[in-house]
Amino acid sequence: MSADASAGASAAPGAAPAGVAHPKTIKSFVRRAGRTTTGQAKAFEDLGPRFLLGYRAAPLDAAQAFGREAPLILEIGFGMGEATAHIARVRPQDNFLCCEVHEPGVGALLKRIGEHGIENIRILQHDAVEVIDHMLAPASLDGIHIFFPDPWHKKKHNKRRLIQPPLVAKLAARLKPGGYLHCATDWQPYAEQMLQVLSAEPLLANTAEGFAPQPDYRPLTKFENRGLRLGHGVWDVVFTRPR
């Protein structure tokens, strides 16, 4: 995003910040180059059949997919899965449906699942927007995590950012009353855009006055710790759908 942190401050409710056009088609990802390691490939082979779900344009039966009834948390874009695996371990009472298209990242999370004996994760290697549109019914989610999405630093690329009003409206509609949406970023202008866009969504309410304290379940990743040592900030935004 542009270094102008106040861009869009006077935008109309529900609108993107000034100069940020909505993409014609929302996508939750950009494909990145990367190589799958031998260990990740083995994790695909050994654990994929159990923990990978196939995309189907039909409502997800979460109880069947996880083998139990439990609160359902959607994660969009988990990178290499470090935070995802940690959160699933400290919250065994919850089910985590995780969307990521980057194959090495999927392999890395499968490897972590095997190493730590994690049972409450299922992975969809598919565009999260199509998953939201076709597999998740209204009021079916207890929580949503979007951690460190691509900030698209250049102003001309701001329209590619994930957190835009159309997607937030879809997400809010799929939260149960009392459910939450938790976003985090280490890019302050994007954090301010997140706060503005989520604040303008009528189905959501902020849990804090502005940015939220970091929830105790979200760990500091190696990448994040490195940034903090360099003086970079991290911002959490946590909204709920009121009961």
GROMACS .gro file of C-alpha atoms in nm:
model
  243
    1MET     CA    1   0.000   0.000   0.000
    2SER     CA    2   0.098   0.362  -0.040
    3ALA     CA    3   0.283   0.512   0.255
    4ASP     CA    4  -0.008   0.753   0.296
    5ALA     CA    5  -0.163   0.592   0.604
    6SER     CA    6  -0.467   0.820   0.590
    7ALA     CA    7  -0.572   0.726   0.237
    8GLY     CA    8  -0.945   0.674   0.213
    9ALA     CA    9  -1.026   0.815   0.556
   10SER     CA   10  -1.326   0.998   0.413
   11ALA     CA   11  -1.459   0.713   0.204
   12ALA     CA   12  -1.830   0.637   0.229
   13PRO     CA   13  -1.935   0.355   0.465
   14GLY     CA   14  -1.869   0.018   0.307
   15ALA     CA   15  -1.651   0.165   0.035
   16ALA     CA   16  -1.290   0.084  -0.032
   17PRO     CA   17  -1.041   0.356   0.066
   18ALA     CA   18  -0.997   0.632  -0.192
   19GLY     CA   19  -0.798   0.513  -0.489
   20VAL     CA   20  -0.855   0.146  -0.407
   21ALA     CA   21  -1.073  -0.007  -0.675
   22HIS     CA   22  -1.246  -0.338  -0.622
   23PRO     CA   23  -1.109  -0.620  -0.837
   24LYS     CA   24  -1.360  -0.754  -1.089
   25THR     CA   25  -1.317  -1.101  -0.941
   26ILE     CA   26  -1.205  -1.146  -0.584
   27LYS     CA   27  -0.929  -1.400  -0.540
   28SER     CA   28  -0.773  -1.497  -0.212
   29PHE     CA   29  -0.431  -1.580  -0.350
   30VAL     CA   30  -0.153  -1.524  -0.596
   31ARG     CA   31   0.040  -1.833  -0.703
   32ARG     CA   32   0.401  -1.824  -0.589
   33ALA     CA   33   0.697  -2.019  -0.718
   34GLY     CA   34   0.836  -2.274  -0.478
   35ARG     CA   35   0.965  -2.625  -0.454
   36THR     CA   36   0.815  -2.903  -0.247
   37THR     CA   37   1.077  -3.074  -0.033
   38THR     CA   38   1.114  -3.450   0.002
   39GLY     CA   39   0.963  -3.433   0.351
   40GLN     CA   40   0.667  -3.231   0.229
   41ALA     CA   41   0.610  -3.471  -0.062
   42LYS     CA   42   0.610  -3.764   0.180
   43ALA     CA   43   0.360  -3.580   0.400
   44PHE     CA   44   0.132  -3.538   0.096
   45GLU     CA   45   0.156  -3.911   0.028
   46ASP     CA   46   0.113  -4.030   0.385
   47LEU     CA   47  -0.124  -3.771   0.532
   48GLY     CA   48  -0.295  -3.611   0.233
   49PRO     CA   49  -0.568  -3.875   0.202
   50ARG     CA   50  -0.678  -3.805   0.560
   51PHE     CA   51  -0.628  -3.431   0.603
   52LEU     CA   52  -0.682  -3.288   0.251
   53LEU     CA   53  -1.040  -3.222   0.144
   54GLY     CA   54  -1.142  -3.205  -0.220
   55TYR     CA   55  -1.316  -2.892  -0.342
   56ARG     CA   56  -1.682  -2.946  -0.433
   57ALA     CA   57  -1.936  -2.681  -0.524
   58ALA     CA   58  -2.167  -2.814  -0.254
   59PRO     CA   59  -2.214  -2.734   0.116
   60LEU     CA   60  -1.945  -2.883   0.339
   61ASP     CA   61  -2.052  -3.139   0.598
   62ALA     CA   62  -1.802  -3.031   0.863
   63ALA     CA   63  -1.899  -3.301   1.113
   64GLN     CA   64  -1.829  -3.567   0.853
   65ALA     CA   65  -1.506  -3.402   0.735
   66PHE     CA   66  -1.365  -3.381   1.090
   67GLY     CA   67  -1.535  -3.685   1.236
   68ARG     CA   68  -1.692  -3.480   1.514
   69GLU     CA   69  -1.910  -3.180   1.596
   70ALA     CA   70  -1.703  -2.880   1.712
   71PRO     CA   71  -1.676  -2.504   1.654
   72LEU     CA   72  -1.552  -2.440   1.299
   73ILE     CA   73  -1.276  -2.186   1.229
   74LEU     CA   74  -1.185  -2.091   0.871
   75GLU     CA   75  -0.827  -1.984   0.798
   76ILE     CA   76  -0.745  -1.814   0.468
   77GLY     CA   77  -0.384  -1.837   0.353
   78PHE     CA   78  -0.173  -2.012   0.615
   79GLY     CA   79   0.168  -1.977   0.447
   80MET     CA   80   0.395  -2.252   0.579
   81GLY     CA   81   0.149  -2.343   0.855
   82GLU     CA   82   0.359  -2.252   1.160
   83ALA     CA   83   0.091  -2.042   1.331
   84THR     CA   84  -0.188  -2.272   1.213
   85ALA     CA   85  -0.034  -2.579   1.372
   86HIS     CA   86   0.032  -2.391   1.697
   87ILE     CA   87  -0.325  -2.261   1.722
   88ALA     CA   88  -0.476  -2.602   1.647
   89ARG     CA   89  -0.263  -2.753   1.925
   90VAL     CA   90  -0.359  -2.494   2.188
   91ARG     CA   91  -0.727  -2.507   2.086
   92PRO     CA   92  -0.801  -2.880   2.050
   93GLN     CA   93  -1.170  -2.816   2.114
   94ASP     CA   94  -1.204  -2.636   1.776
   95ASN     CA   95  -1.198  -2.759   1.415
   96PHE     CA   96  -0.979  -2.563   1.169
   97LEU     CA   97  -1.064  -2.554   0.798
   98CYS     CA   98  -0.758  -2.411   0.626
   99CYS     CA   99  -0.736  -2.281   0.269
  100GLU     CA  100  -0.402  -2.244   0.090
  101VAL     CA  101  -0.304  -2.299  -0.275
  102HIS     CA  102   0.076  -2.284  -0.231
  103GLU     CA  103   0.184  -2.648  -0.254
  104PRO     CA  104   0.501  -2.623  -0.041
  105GLY     CA  105   0.294  -2.453   0.230
  106VAL     CA  106   0.033  -2.727   0.222
  107GLY     CA  107   0.308  -2.988   0.238
  108ALA     CA  108   0.472  -2.806   0.529
  109LEU     CA  109   0.148  -2.799   0.728
  110LEU     CA  110   0.083  -3.167   0.658
  111LYS     CA  111   0.435  -3.238   0.784
  112ARG     CA  112   0.364  -3.041   1.104
  113ILE     CA  113   0.036  -3.230   1.148
  114GLY     CA  114   0.227  -3.558   1.137
  115GLU     CA  115   0.509  -3.442   1.364
  116HIS     CA  116   0.275  -3.311   1.635
  117GLY     CA  117  -0.014  -3.557   1.602
  118ILE     CA  118  -0.265  -3.283   1.522
  119GLU     CA  119  -0.616  -3.412   1.454
  120ASN     CA  120  -0.832  -3.098   1.424
  121ILE     CA  121  -0.710  -2.953   1.091
  122ARG     CA  122  -0.847  -3.014   0.743
  123ILE     CA  123  -0.694  -2.846   0.437
  124LEU     CA  124  -0.856  -2.728   0.116
  125GLN     CA  125  -0.593  -2.659  -0.150
  126HIS     CA  126  -0.826  -2.426  -0.336
  127ASP     CA  127  -0.917  -2.059  -0.373
  128ALA     CA  128  -1.082  -1.958  -0.047
  129VAL     CA  129  -1.332  -1.730  -0.222
  130GLU     CA  130  -1.482  -2.023  -0.412
  131VAL     CA  131  -1.484  -2.225  -0.091
  132ILE     CA  132  -1.673  -1.943   0.083
  133ASP     CA  133  -1.918  -1.902  -0.206
  134HIS     CA  134  -1.999  -2.269  -0.262
  135MET     CA  135  -1.903  -2.476   0.043
  136LEU     CA  136  -1.983  -2.259   0.346
  137ALA     CA  137  -2.343  -2.186   0.436
  138PRO     CA  138  -2.454  -1.861   0.601
  139ALA     CA  139  -2.395  -1.862   0.979
  140SER     CA  140  -2.179  -2.176   0.961
  141LEU     CA  141  -1.850  -2.044   1.104
  142ASP     CA  142  -1.748  -1.972   1.461
  143GLY     CA  143  -1.437  -1.781   1.360
  144ILE     CA  144  -1.219  -1.667   1.070
  145HIS     CA  145  -0.842  -1.611   1.071
  146ILE     CA  146  -0.657  -1.409   0.805
  147PHE     CA  147  -0.298  -1.359   0.913
  148PHE     CA  148  -0.044  -1.156   0.715
  149PRO     CA  149  -0.215  -1.151   0.374
  150ASP     CA  150  -0.006  -1.007   0.090
  151PRO     CA  151   0.004  -0.631   0.156
  152TRP     CA  152   0.055  -0.531  -0.208
  153HIS     CA  153   0.264  -0.233  -0.105
  154LYS     CA  154   0.242  -0.032  -0.428
  155LYS     CA  155  -0.063   0.192  -0.450
  156LYS     CA  156  -0.144   0.075  -0.803
  157HIS     CA  157  -0.168  -0.281  -0.665
  158ASN     CA  158  -0.389  -0.197  -0.364
  159LYS     CA  159  -0.693  -0.330  -0.550
  160ARG     CA  160  -0.543  -0.679  -0.529
  161ARG     CA  161  -0.560  -0.685  -0.151
  162LEU     CA  162  -0.778  -0.951   0.003
  163ILE     CA  163  -0.949  -0.737   0.266
  164GLN     CA  164  -1.203  -0.543   0.061
  165PRO     CA  165  -1.572  -0.475   0.133
  166PRO     CA  166  -1.719  -0.744  -0.098
  167LEU     CA  167  -1.519  -1.025   0.064
  168VAL     CA  168  -1.573  -0.896   0.417
  169ALA     CA  169  -1.949  -0.896   0.352
  170LYS     CA  170  -1.929  -1.262   0.243
  171LEU     CA  171  -1.727  -1.351   0.553
  172ALA     CA  172  -1.955  -1.164   0.793
  173ALA     CA  173  -2.261  -1.341   0.651
  174ARG     CA  174  -2.100  -1.680   0.718
  175LEU     CA  175  -2.022  -1.607   1.081
  176LYS     CA  176  -2.260  -1.732   1.343
  177PRO     CA  177  -2.388  -1.470   1.588
  178GLY     CA  178  -2.106  -1.445   1.840
  179GLY     CA  179  -1.847  -1.554   1.584
  180TYR     CA  180  -1.533  -1.351   1.520
  181LEU     CA  181  -1.308  -1.233   1.236
  182HIS     CA  182  -0.940  -1.191   1.327
  183CYS     CA  183  -0.696  -1.028   1.083
  184ALA     CA  184  -0.330  -0.945   1.143
  185THR     CA  185  -0.069  -0.762   0.936
  186ASP     CA  186   0.276  -0.611   0.976
  187TRP     CA  187   0.207  -0.333   0.725
  188GLN     CA  188   0.049  -0.033   0.899
  189PRO     CA  189  -0.131   0.119   0.598
  190TYR     CA  190  -0.295  -0.219   0.532
  191ALA     CA  191  -0.384  -0.247   0.901
  192GLU     CA  192  -0.560   0.088   0.877
  193GLN     CA  193  -0.744  -0.024   0.564
  194MET     CA  194  -0.850  -0.345   0.743
  195LEU     CA  195  -0.981  -0.143   1.035
  196GLN     CA  196  -1.172   0.091   0.805
  197VAL     CA  197  -1.326  -0.182   0.589
  198LEU     CA  198  -1.429  -0.403   0.882
  199SER     CA  199  -1.570  -0.104   1.072
  200ALA     CA  200  -1.794  -0.023   0.775
  201GLU     CA  201  -1.945  -0.375   0.760
  202PRO     CA  202  -2.287  -0.351   0.931
  203LEU     CA  203  -2.286  -0.713   1.053
  204LEU     CA  204  -1.961  -0.668   1.247
  205ALA     CA  205  -1.859  -0.489   1.567
  206ASN     CA  206  -1.508  -0.412   1.685
  207THR     CA  207  -1.390  -0.584   2.003
  208ALA     CA  208  -1.156  -0.294   2.080
  209GLU     CA  209  -1.134   0.079   2.027
  210GLY     CA  210  -0.922   0.055   1.718
  211PHE     CA  211  -0.662  -0.220   1.699
  212ALA     CA  212  -0.691  -0.517   1.932
  213PRO     CA  213  -0.434  -0.665   2.168
  214GLN     CA  214  -0.274  -0.974   2.019
  215PRO     CA  215  -0.493  -1.270   2.123
  216ASP     CA  216  -0.297  -1.522   2.327
  217TYR     CA  217  -0.365  -1.805   2.081
  218ARG     CA  218  -0.183  -1.631   1.793
  219PRO     CA  219   0.190  -1.702   1.823
  220LEU     CA  220   0.475  -1.487   1.705
  221THR     CA  221   0.622  -1.662   1.402
  222LYS     CA  222   0.993  -1.658   1.313
  223PHE     CA  223   0.915  -1.405   1.038
  224GLU     CA  224   0.724  -1.186   1.281
  225ASN     CA  225   0.995  -1.201   1.548
  226ARG     CA  226   1.253  -1.097   1.291
  227GLY     CA  227   1.038  -0.801   1.191
  228LEU     CA  228   0.990  -0.693   1.551
  229ARG     CA  229   1.365  -0.702   1.607
  230LEU     CA  230   1.400  -0.468   1.309
  231GLY     CA  231   1.147  -0.229   1.461
  232HIS     CA  232   0.847  -0.331   1.250
  233GLY     CA  233   0.502  -0.327   1.408
  234VAL     CA  234   0.227  -0.589   1.402
  235TRP     CA  235  -0.142  -0.499   1.416
  236ASP     CA  236  -0.434  -0.725   1.507
  237VAL     CA  237  -0.793  -0.644   1.416
  238VAL     CA  238  -1.066  -0.852   1.582
  239PHE     CA  239  -1.434  -0.803   1.507
  240THR     CA  240  -1.737  -1.010   1.607
  241ARG     CA  241  -2.084  -1.063   1.471
  242PRO     CA  242  -2.304  -0.954   1.762
  243ARG     CA  243  -2.555  -1.204   1.898
   0.00000   0.00000   0.00000
